[in-house]
Amino acid sequence: MGANSVFTQMGGEIMINVTKTYLPPFEEYTSILKRAWEKAWLTNNGELLLELEQKLRTYLEVPHFLFCSNGTIVLQMALKALEISKEVITTPFSYVATTNAILWEGCKPVFVDIREDTLCIDETKIEAAITKDTQAILATHVYGIPCKIEAIERIAAKHNLKVIYDAAHAFGCKYKGKSLLDFGDVSTCSFHATKIFHTAEGGAVITRDKDLHDQLYKFRSFGHIGDDYFGEGINAKNSELHAAMGLAVFPYLSDIMNQRKLITEEYDALLPTFLSKPKSSETSFERNFAYYPVVFESESQLIKTMQALQKSGINARRYFYPSLHNLPQTKFTKSHCPVSESFSKRVLCLPIYPGFHLVNEVVNIVIQSI
Ligand SMILES: *Cc1c(COP(=O)(O)O)cnc(C)c1O
């Protein structure tokens, strides 16, 4: 590597990753954490968790919001709360957690191919996949780009299906003036350390339906409240340590999104135009700039570029690859999703995070290697 590396220190390589966890000033984290210490209260509806939930409810302008342990278990809780046990129409272009949640809940994923512009589920192909066993649609707002929400709502209403959005990428995005987390019967989010807003590990489940919210609230904590036992539950609680991280990161959110926006604009100005990018034609949509995906003309071009970046100590990420209908656990569905298959082979996420200042270098490597 050495000579080519854009970043070396003390003789060793420093890898530049596709993202870097945003860390608030350490003292700001510890001063919030001190409140938990003083009370010796680390979990179970602690003061910090309640404060974080209130802040995020206000920020997102949603009536109900539950902070949970991660962005996967909330998908499982959503399926369970909506009593889904059979077929779920879903996207093959998402993180593996979306599919695994369906399988883990004992349901069958039915993959519907994706749109070429947004890389979200192709709503025009949903109806053909509906059978007598279809109960729900679980779709992902990929890279925070909204699915065709109105069309999906119409199909769901017509066929009496529930809609769950995996909005793990969509924190801070707005659609038609509302948070993108405020759609479907349930939306879920992830606050994993790699996400735009994070609590180290964490997730959330959001619904406008008060009864559903109450059910999810019980699910989160073993299915009981004090001595009142309501039924099955799980442990999806999150701790005061995680809530403290959220409270410490939250004040920096708009700064984080602004810095990412500037990097996005730099990439946009410098990258050759034949590298296409997933995009929305929706006019009433505000992005969060969480990812910078580019689509190559061929997989071999992508691999050449990835290797060239790697030589310079830069890790780009194939996100998402492979297409989820080709996983060992989903092969049995024998799905045909050529668009997802093609894009998953050709999409690469370039590094983007506050403080990243090597856009020029990355772009030069990309241009030289294709
Ligand atoms: C990150 C992610 C998840 C999983 O979230 P965790 O908090 O890591 O469990 C689920 N779906 C999508 C689309 C994601 O990007």
CSV table of C-alpha atoms and ligand atoms in Angstrom, one decimal:
chain,number,residue,atom,x,y,z
A,1,MET,CA,0.0,0.0,0.0
A,2,GLY,CA,2.4,2.7,1.4
A,3,ALA,CA,3.2,4.9,-1.5
A,4,ASN,CA,-0.4,5.1,-2.8
A,5,SER,CA,-2.0,5.6,0.5
A,6,VAL,CA,-3.8,8.9,1.0
A,7,PHE,CA,-3.5,8.6,4.7
A,8,THR,CA,-0.7,7.1,6.7
A,9,GLN,CA,0.4,7.8,10.2
A,10,MET,CA,3.3,6.6,12.3
A,11,GLY,CA,4.2,4.2,9.5
A,12,GLY,CA,0.9,2.3,9.7
A,13,GLU,CA,-2.1,2.5,7.5
A,14,ILE,CA,-5.2,4.2,8.7
A,15,MET,CA,-8.2,2.8,6.8
A,16,ILE,CA,-10.8,5.3,5.8
A,17,ASN,CA,-14.2,3.7,6.2
A,18,VAL,CA,-17.4,4.3,4.3
A,19,THR,CA,-18.7,5.9,7.5
A,20,LYS,CA,-17.3,7.0,10.8
A,21,THR,CA,-19.4,7.0,14.0
A,22,TYR,CA,-20.2,10.5,15.1
A,23,LEU,CA,-18.9,11.0,18.6
A,24,PRO,CA,-20.0,14.0,20.7
A,25,PRO,CA,-17.5,15.7,23.0
A,26,PHE,CA,-16.7,13.0,25.6
A,27,GLU,CA,-17.5,15.3,28.6
A,28,GLU,CA,-20.9,16.0,27.2
A,29,TYR,CA,-21.6,12.3,27.1
A,30,THR,CA,-20.3,11.8,30.7
A,31,SER,CA,-22.1,14.8,32.1
A,32,ILE,CA,-25.4,13.3,30.9
A,33,LEU,CA,-24.4,9.9,32.1
A,34,LYS,CA,-23.7,11.3,35.5
A,35,ARG,CA,-27.4,11.7,36.0
A,36,ALA,CA,-27.9,7.9,35.7
A,37,TRP,CA,-25.0,7.3,38.1
A,38,GLU,CA,-26.4,9.6,40.7
A,39,LYS,CA,-29.7,7.7,40.7
A,40,ALA,CA,-28.0,4.3,40.2
A,41,TRP,CA,-30.6,3.7,37.5
A,42,LEU,CA,-29.4,2.1,34.3
A,43,THR,CA,-32.5,0.8,32.5
A,44,ASN,CA,-36.3,0.2,32.7
A,45,ASN,CA,-37.8,3.5,31.6
A,46,GLY,CA,-35.0,5.6,33.1
A,47,GLU,CA,-35.1,9.4,33.1
A,48,LEU,CA,-32.6,9.7,30.2
A,49,LEU,CA,-34.6,7.3,28.0
A,50,LEU,CA,-37.8,9.2,28.7
A,51,GLU,CA,-36.1,12.5,27.9
A,52,LEU,CA,-34.7,11.1,24.7
A,53,GLU,CA,-38.1,9.7,23.7
A,54,GLN,CA,-39.8,13.0,24.3
A,55,LYS,CA,-37.1,14.9,22.3
A,56,LEU,CA,-37.4,12.6,19.4
A,57,ARG,CA,-41.2,12.6,19.5
A,58,THR,CA,-41.1,16.3,19.3
A,59,TYR,CA,-38.4,16.4,16.6
A,60,LEU,CA,-40.2,13.9,14.4
A,61,GLU,CA,-43.7,15.4,15.2
A,62,VAL,CA,-45.1,11.9,15.9
A,63,PRO,CA,-47.6,11.0,18.6
A,64,HIS,CA,-46.0,7.7,19.7
A,65,PHE,CA,-42.3,6.7,19.7
A,66,LEU,CA,-40.6,3.9,21.5
A,67,PHE,CA,-36.9,3.7,21.9
A,68,CYS,CA,-35.8,0.1,21.7
A,69,SER,CA,-32.6,-2.0,21.7
A,70,ASN,CA,-32.0,-2.2,18.0
A,71,GLY,CA,-33.5,-1.7,14.5
A,72,THR,CA,-34.0,-5.4,13.9
A,73,ILE,CA,-36.1,-6.4,16.9
A,74,VAL,CA,-38.5,-3.5,16.2
A,75,LEU,CA,-39.2,-5.1,12.8
A,76,GLN,CA,-40.0,-8.3,14.6
A,77,MET,CA,-42.2,-6.5,17.1
A,78,ALA,CA,-44.1,-4.7,14.3
A,79,LEU,CA,-44.8,-8.0,12.5
A,80,LYS,CA,-45.9,-9.6,15.8
A,81,ALA,CA,-48.1,-6.7,16.9
A,82,LEU,CA,-49.8,-6.7,13.5
A,83,GLU,CA,-50.4,-10.4,13.9
A,84,ILE,CA,-48.6,-11.3,10.7
A,85,SER,CA,-47.9,-15.0,10.4
A,86,LYS,CA,-48.0,-15.9,6.7
A,87,GLU,CA,-46.7,-14.1,3.5
A,88,VAL,CA,-45.1,-10.7,3.6
A,89,ILE,CA,-44.3,-8.9,0.4
A,90,THR,CA,-40.9,-7.3,0.7
A,91,THR,CA,-38.0,-5.8,-1.1
A,92,PRO,CA,-34.9,-7.8,-2.1
A,93,PHE,CA,-32.8,-4.6,-1.9
A,94,SER,CA,-32.3,-3.8,1.8
A,95,TYR,CA,-30.1,-4.8,4.7
A,96,VAL,CA,-30.4,-8.5,5.6
A,97,ALA,CA,-32.2,-7.6,8.8
A,98,THR,CA,-35.4,-6.7,6.9
A,99,THR,CA,-35.6,-10.3,5.5
A,100,ASN,CA,-34.4,-12.0,8.6
A,101,ALA,CA,-37.0,-10.3,10.7
A,102,ILE,CA,-39.7,-11.8,8.5
A,103,LEU,CA,-38.1,-15.3,8.6
A,104,TRP,CA,-37.5,-15.1,12.3
A,105,GLU,CA,-41.1,-14.4,13.0
A,106,GLY,CA,-42.0,-17.5,11.0
A,107,CYS,CA,-43.4,-15.7,8.0
A,108,LYS,CA,-42.6,-16.2,4.4
A,109,PRO,CA,-40.9,-13.3,2.5
A,110,VAL,CA,-42.3,-12.8,-1.0
A,111,PHE,CA,-39.8,-10.7,-2.9
A,112,VAL,CA,-41.0,-8.1,-5.4
A,113,ASP,CA,-38.4,-6.5,-7.6
A,114,ILE,CA,-37.3,-2.8,-7.2
A,115,ARG,CA,-37.6,0.4,-9.2
A,116,GLU,CA,-34.6,1.5,-11.3
A,117,ASP,CA,-34.8,5.1,-10.0
A,118,THR,CA,-35.2,4.9,-6.3
A,119,LEU,CA,-34.1,1.2,-5.8
A,120,CYS,CA,-37.2,0.9,-3.5
A,121,ILE,CA,-39.8,-1.8,-4.0
A,122,ASP,CA,-41.6,-1.5,-7.4
A,123,GLU,CA,-45.1,-0.7,-6.4
A,124,THR,CA,-46.4,-1.6,-9.9
A,125,LYS,CA,-45.3,-5.3,-9.3
A,126,ILE,CA,-46.9,-5.7,-5.9
A,127,GLU,CA,-50.4,-6.7,-6.9
A,128,ALA,CA,-49.2,-9.6,-9.0
A,129,ALA,CA,-47.5,-11.1,-6.0
A,130,ILE,CA,-50.5,-11.0,-3.7
A,131,THR,CA,-52.0,-14.4,-2.8
A,132,LYS,CA,-54.7,-15.5,-0.4
A,133,ASP,CA,-51.9,-15.8,2.3
A,134,THR,CA,-50.5,-12.2,1.9
A,135,GLN,CA,-50.9,-10.2,5.0
A,136,ALA,CA,-48.4,-7.4,4.9
A,137,ILE,CA,-46.0,-5.3,2.8
A,138,LEU,CA,-42.6,-4.6,4.4
A,139,ALA,CA,-40.7,-2.1,2.4
A,140,THR,CA,-37.5,-0.1,3.0
A,141,HIS,CA,-36.9,3.6,2.2
A,142,VAL,CA,-33.5,2.8,0.7
A,143,TYR,CA,-30.9,5.4,1.5
A,144,GLY,CA,-33.7,7.4,2.9
A,145,ILE,CA,-35.4,7.7,-0.5
A,146,PRO,CA,-39.2,7.3,0.0
A,147,CYS,CA,-41.1,4.3,-1.4
A,148,LYS,CA,-44.1,5.2,-3.6
A,149,ILE,CA,-46.1,5.7,-0.4
A,150,GLU,CA,-49.5,6.6,-1.9
A,151,ALA,CA,-49.6,3.7,-4.3
A,152,ILE,CA,-48.6,1.3,-1.6
A,153,GLU,CA,-51.3,2.6,0.6
A,154,ARG,CA,-53.9,2.2,-2.1
A,155,ILE,CA,-52.8,-1.4,-2.8
A,156,ALA,CA,-52.8,-2.2,1.0
A,157,ALA,CA,-56.3,-0.7,1.5
A,158,LYS,CA,-57.7,-2.6,-1.5
A,159,HIS,CA,-56.3,-6.0,-0.4
A,160,ASN,CA,-56.6,-5.4,3.3
A,161,LEU,CA,-52.8,-5.6,4.0
A,162,LYS,CA,-50.8,-4.0,6.7
A,163,VAL,CA,-47.8,-1.8,5.8
A,164,ILE,CA,-44.6,-1.7,7.7
A,165,TYR,CA,-41.7,0.6,6.6
A,166,ASP,CA,-38.2,-0.2,7.5
A,167,ALA,CA,-37.1,3.4,7.8
A,168,ALA,CA,-33.7,2.6,9.3
A,169,HIS,CA,-32.1,5.0,6.7
A,170,ALA,CA,-34.8,7.7,7.0
A,171,PHE,CA,-34.1,9.6,10.2
A,172,GLY,CA,-34.2,13.3,9.4
A,173,CYS,CA,-35.9,12.8,6.0
A,174,LYS,CA,-39.2,14.5,5.3
A,175,TYR,CA,-41.9,13.6,2.8
A,176,LYS,CA,-44.8,16.0,2.1
A,177,GLY,CA,-43.8,18.0,5.2
A,178,LYS,CA,-43.9,15.1,7.6
A,179,SER,CA,-41.1,12.9,8.9
A,180,LEU,CA,-40.6,9.9,6.7
A,181,LEU,CA,-40.9,7.8,9.9
A,182,ASP,CA,-44.6,8.8,10.1
A,183,PHE,CA,-46.0,6.5,7.4
A,184,GLY,CA,-47.5,3.0,7.1
A,185,ASP,CA,-49.2,1.2,10.0
A,186,VAL,CA,-45.8,1.0,11.6
A,187,SER,CA,-42.4,2.5,10.8
A,188,THR,CA,-39.1,1.3,12.4
A,189,CYS,CA,-35.8,3.0,12.6
A,190,SER,CA,-32.2,2.0,13.6
A,191,PHE,CA,-29.9,4.0,15.8
A,192,HIS,CA,-26.9,1.8,15.2
A,193,ALA,CA,-23.5,3.5,15.4
A,194,THR,CA,-23.2,3.6,11.6
A,195,LYS,CA,-26.5,5.4,11.2
A,196,ILE,CA,-27.0,9.2,10.7
A,197,PHE,CA,-28.3,9.6,14.3
A,198,HIS,CA,-27.1,7.0,16.7
A,199,THR,CA,-27.2,5.7,20.2
A,200,ALA,CA,-24.3,3.1,19.7
A,201,GLU,CA,-27.0,0.4,19.5
A,202,GLY,CA,-30.6,1.3,19.3
A,203,GLY,CA,-33.8,1.4,17.4
A,204,ALA,CA,-37.3,2.8,17.4
A,205,VAL,CA,-40.8,1.8,16.5
A,206,ILE,CA,-43.3,4.4,15.5
A,207,THR,CA,-47.1,4.2,14.9
A,208,ARG,CA,-50.0,6.6,14.8
A,209,ASP,CA,-52.3,3.9,16.2
A,210,LYS,CA,-52.6,4.2,20.0
A,211,ASP,CA,-53.7,0.6,20.6
A,212,LEU,CA,-50.9,-0.7,18.5
A,213,HIS,CA,-48.5,1.5,20.4
A,214,ASP,CA,-49.8,0.2,23.7
A,215,GLN,CA,-49.2,-3.4,22.4
A,216,LEU,CA,-45.7,-2.5,21.3
A,217,TYR,CA,-45.0,-0.9,24.7
A,218,LYS,CA,-46.0,-4.1,26.4
A,219,PHE,CA,-44.0,-6.3,24.0
A,220,ARG,CA,-40.8,-4.2,24.7
A,221,SER,CA,-40.8,-5.2,28.3
A,222,PHE,CA,-41.7,-8.9,28.5
A,223,GLY,CA,-45.4,-8.4,28.0
A,224,HIS,CA,-46.1,-7.0,31.5
A,225,ILE,CA,-46.4,-3.7,33.3
A,226,GLY,CA,-45.6,-4.2,37.0
A,227,ASP,CA,-47.8,-7.0,38.2
A,228,ASP,CA,-50.1,-6.9,35.3
A,229,TYR,CA,-49.3,-9.7,32.8
A,230,PHE,CA,-50.8,-9.2,29.3
A,231,GLY,CA,-49.3,-11.9,27.2
A,232,GLU,CA,-46.2,-12.8,25.3
A,233,GLY,CA,-43.4,-10.2,25.2
A,234,ILE,CA,-39.7,-9.8,24.6
A,235,ASN,CA,-36.9,-7.8,26.0
A,236,ALA,CA,-36.4,-4.9,23.6
A,237,LYS,CA,-35.6,-2.3,26.2
A,238,ASN,CA,-32.6,0.0,25.8
A,239,SER,CA,-30.4,1.3,28.6
A,240,GLU,CA,-29.6,4.7,30.0
A,241,LEU,CA,-26.1,4.5,28.6
A,242,HIS,CA,-27.5,4.3,25.1
A,243,ALA,CA,-30.1,7.0,25.8
A,244,ALA,CA,-27.3,9.2,27.1
A,245,MET,CA,-25.4,8.8,23.8
A,246,GLY,CA,-28.6,9.8,22.0
A,247,LEU,CA,-29.0,12.9,24.1
A,248,ALA,CA,-25.4,13.8,23.6
A,249,VAL,CA,-25.5,13.3,19.8
A,250,PHE,CA,-28.9,14.9,19.2
A,251,PRO,CA,-27.8,18.6,19.5
A,252,TYR,CA,-25.4,18.0,16.6
A,253,LEU,CA,-27.9,16.4,14.3
A,254,SER,CA,-28.5,19.4,12.0
A,255,ASP,CA,-24.7,20.0,11.9
A,256,ILE,CA,-24.2,16.3,11.0
A,257,MET,CA,-26.7,16.6,8.1
A,258,ASN,CA,-25.3,19.9,6.9
A,259,GLN,CA,-21.7,18.5,6.8
A,260,ARG,CA,-22.9,15.5,4.9
A,261,LYS,CA,-24.9,17.7,2.5
A,262,LEU,CA,-21.7,19.7,1.7
A,263,ILE,CA,-19.8,16.4,1.0
A,264,THR,CA,-22.7,15.2,-1.2
A,265,GLU,CA,-22.5,18.5,-3.2
A,266,GLU,CA,-18.7,18.0,-3.6
A,267,TYR,CA,-19.1,14.5,-5.0
A,268,ASP,CA,-22.0,15.6,-7.2
A,269,ALA,CA,-19.8,18.3,-8.8
A,270,LEU,CA,-16.8,16.1,-9.4
A,271,LEU,CA,-18.0,12.6,-10.3
A,272,PRO,CA,-18.5,11.7,-14.0
A,273,THR,CA,-22.1,11.8,-15.0
A,274,PHE,CA,-22.2,8.2,-16.4
A,275,LEU,CA,-22.1,7.0,-12.8
A,276,SER,CA,-25.8,7.1,-12.0
A,277,LYS,CA,-27.3,7.6,-8.5
A,278,PRO,CA,-30.5,6.4,-7.0
A,279,LYS,CA,-32.9,9.3,-6.9
A,280,SER,CA,-36.4,10.3,-6.1
A,281,SER,CA,-38.6,12.3,-8.5
A,282,GLU,CA,-40.7,13.4,-5.6
A,283,THR,CA,-40.6,17.2,-5.3
A,284,SER,CA,-41.8,17.3,-1.7
A,285,PHE,CA,-38.9,15.3,-0.2
A,286,GLU,CA,-36.0,16.4,2.1
A,287,ARG,CA,-33.0,14.2,2.2
A,288,ASN,CA,-30.7,13.4,5.2
A,289,PHE,CA,-27.6,12.7,3.1
A,290,ALA,CA,-26.9,9.6,5.1
A,291,TYR,CA,-25.3,7.7,2.2
A,292,TYR,CA,-23.5,8.4,-1.1
A,293,PRO,CA,-24.3,5.4,-3.4
A,294,VAL,CA,-23.1,5.3,-7.0
A,295,VAL,CA,-24.1,2.8,-9.6
A,296,PHE,CA,-21.4,1.5,-12.0
A,297,GLU,CA,-22.1,0.3,-15.5
A,298,SER,CA,-20.8,-3.2,-14.7
A,299,GLU,CA,-19.8,-5.3,-11.7
A,300,SER,CA,-16.2,-5.6,-13.0
A,301,GLN,CA,-15.9,-1.7,-13.0
A,302,LEU,CA,-17.2,-1.7,-9.4
A,303,ILE,CA,-14.6,-4.3,-8.3
A,304,LYS,CA,-11.7,-2.5,-10.1
A,305,THR,CA,-12.7,0.7,-8.3
A,306,MET,CA,-13.2,-0.9,-5.0
A,307,GLN,CA,-9.7,-2.5,-5.2
A,308,ALA,CA,-8.1,0.7,-6.2
A,309,LEU,CA,-9.7,2.5,-3.3
A,310,GLN,CA,-8.6,-0.2,-1.0
A,311,LYS,CA,-5.0,0.2,-2.1
A,312,SER,CA,-5.2,3.7,-0.9
A,313,GLY,CA,-6.6,2.7,2.4
A,314,ILE,CA,-10.2,3.6,1.6
A,315,ASN,CA,-13.0,1.2,2.3
A,316,ALA,CA,-16.1,1.7,0.1
A,317,ARG,CA,-19.0,-0.6,0.8
A,318,ARG,CA,-21.2,-2.8,-1.3
A,319,TYR,CA,-24.5,-1.8,0.2
A,320,PHE,CA,-26.6,-3.7,-0.5
A,321,TYR,CA,-25.1,-6.9,-1.8
A,322,PRO,CA,-26.1,-9.6,-2.5
A,323,SER,CA,-29.7,-9.1,-3.4
A,324,LEU,CA,-31.7,-10.6,-0.5
A,325,HIS,CA,-33.6,-13.1,-2.7
A,326,ASN,CA,-30.3,-14.9,-3.3
A,327,LEU,CA,-29.4,-15.6,0.4
A,328,PRO,CA,-29.0,-19.2,1.6
A,329,GLN,CA,-32.1,-18.7,3.8
A,330,THR,CA,-34.3,-17.3,0.9
A,331,LYS,CA,-33.3,-19.4,-2.0
A,332,PHE,CA,-36.3,-21.6,-1.4
A,333,THR,CA,-38.6,-18.7,-2.5
A,334,LYS,CA,-37.2,-19.1,-6.1
A,335,SER,CA,-37.7,-15.4,-6.6
A,336,HIS,CA,-37.1,-13.6,-9.9
A,337,CYS,CA,-35.8,-10.1,-9.2
A,338,PRO,CA,-33.5,-9.1,-12.1
A,339,VAL,CA,-33.4,-5.4,-11.3
A,340,SER,CA,-32.4,-5.9,-7.7
A,341,GLU,CA,-29.8,-8.5,-8.8
A,342,SER,CA,-28.3,-6.1,-11.3
A,343,PHE,CA,-28.2,-3.1,-9.1
A,344,SER,CA,-26.9,-5.0,-6.1
A,345,LYS,CA,-23.9,-6.1,-8.2
A,346,ARG,CA,-23.2,-2.5,-9.4
A,347,VAL,CA,-23.8,-0.2,-6.4
A,348,LEU,CA,-21.1,1.1,-4.2
A,349,CYS,CA,-21.4,3.5,-1.2
A,350,LEU,CA,-18.6,6.0,-1.1
A,351,PRO,CA,-17.3,7.4,2.2
A,352,ILE,CA,-19.3,10.2,3.7
A,353,TYR,CA,-19.3,11.5,7.2
A,354,PRO,CA,-18.6,14.8,9.1
A,355,GLY,CA,-14.9,15.5,8.9
A,356,PHE,CA,-14.4,13.5,5.7
A,357,HIS,CA,-12.1,15.6,3.5
A,358,LEU,CA,-10.9,13.2,0.8
A,359,VAL,CA,-13.6,13.6,-1.8
A,360,ASN,CA,-11.1,14.8,-4.4
A,361,GLU,CA,-8.9,11.8,-3.8
A,362,VAL,CA,-11.8,9.3,-3.9
A,363,VAL,CA,-13.1,10.8,-7.1
A,364,ASN,CA,-9.7,10.7,-8.8
A,365,ILE,CA,-9.3,7.1,-7.9
A,366,VAL,CA,-12.8,6.3,-9.2
A,367,ILE,CA,-12.1,8.1,-12.5
A,368,GLN,CA,-8.6,6.5,-13.0
A,369,SER,CA,-9.9,3.0,-12.3
A,370,ILE,CA,-12.8,2.9,-14.7
B,1,LIG,C1,-29.2,-0.9,10.0
B,1,LIG,C2,-30.4,-1.5,9.3
B,1,LIG,C3,-31.2,-2.4,10.0
B,1,LIG,C4,-30.8,-3.0,11.3
B,1,LIG,O1,-30.7,-2.2,12.4
B,1,LIG,P1,-29.9,-2.6,13.7
B,1,LIG,O2,-30.1,-1.5,14.6
B,1,LIG,O3,-28.4,-2.8,13.3
B,1,LIG,O4,-30.5,-3.9,14.1
B,1,LIG,C5,-32.4,-2.8,9.4
B,1,LIG,N1,-32.7,-2.4,8.2
B,1,LIG,C6,-32.0,-1.5,7.5
B,1,LIG,C7,-32.4,-1.1,6.2
B,1,LIG,C8,-30.7,-1.1,8.0
B,1,LIG,O5,-29.9,-0.3,7.3
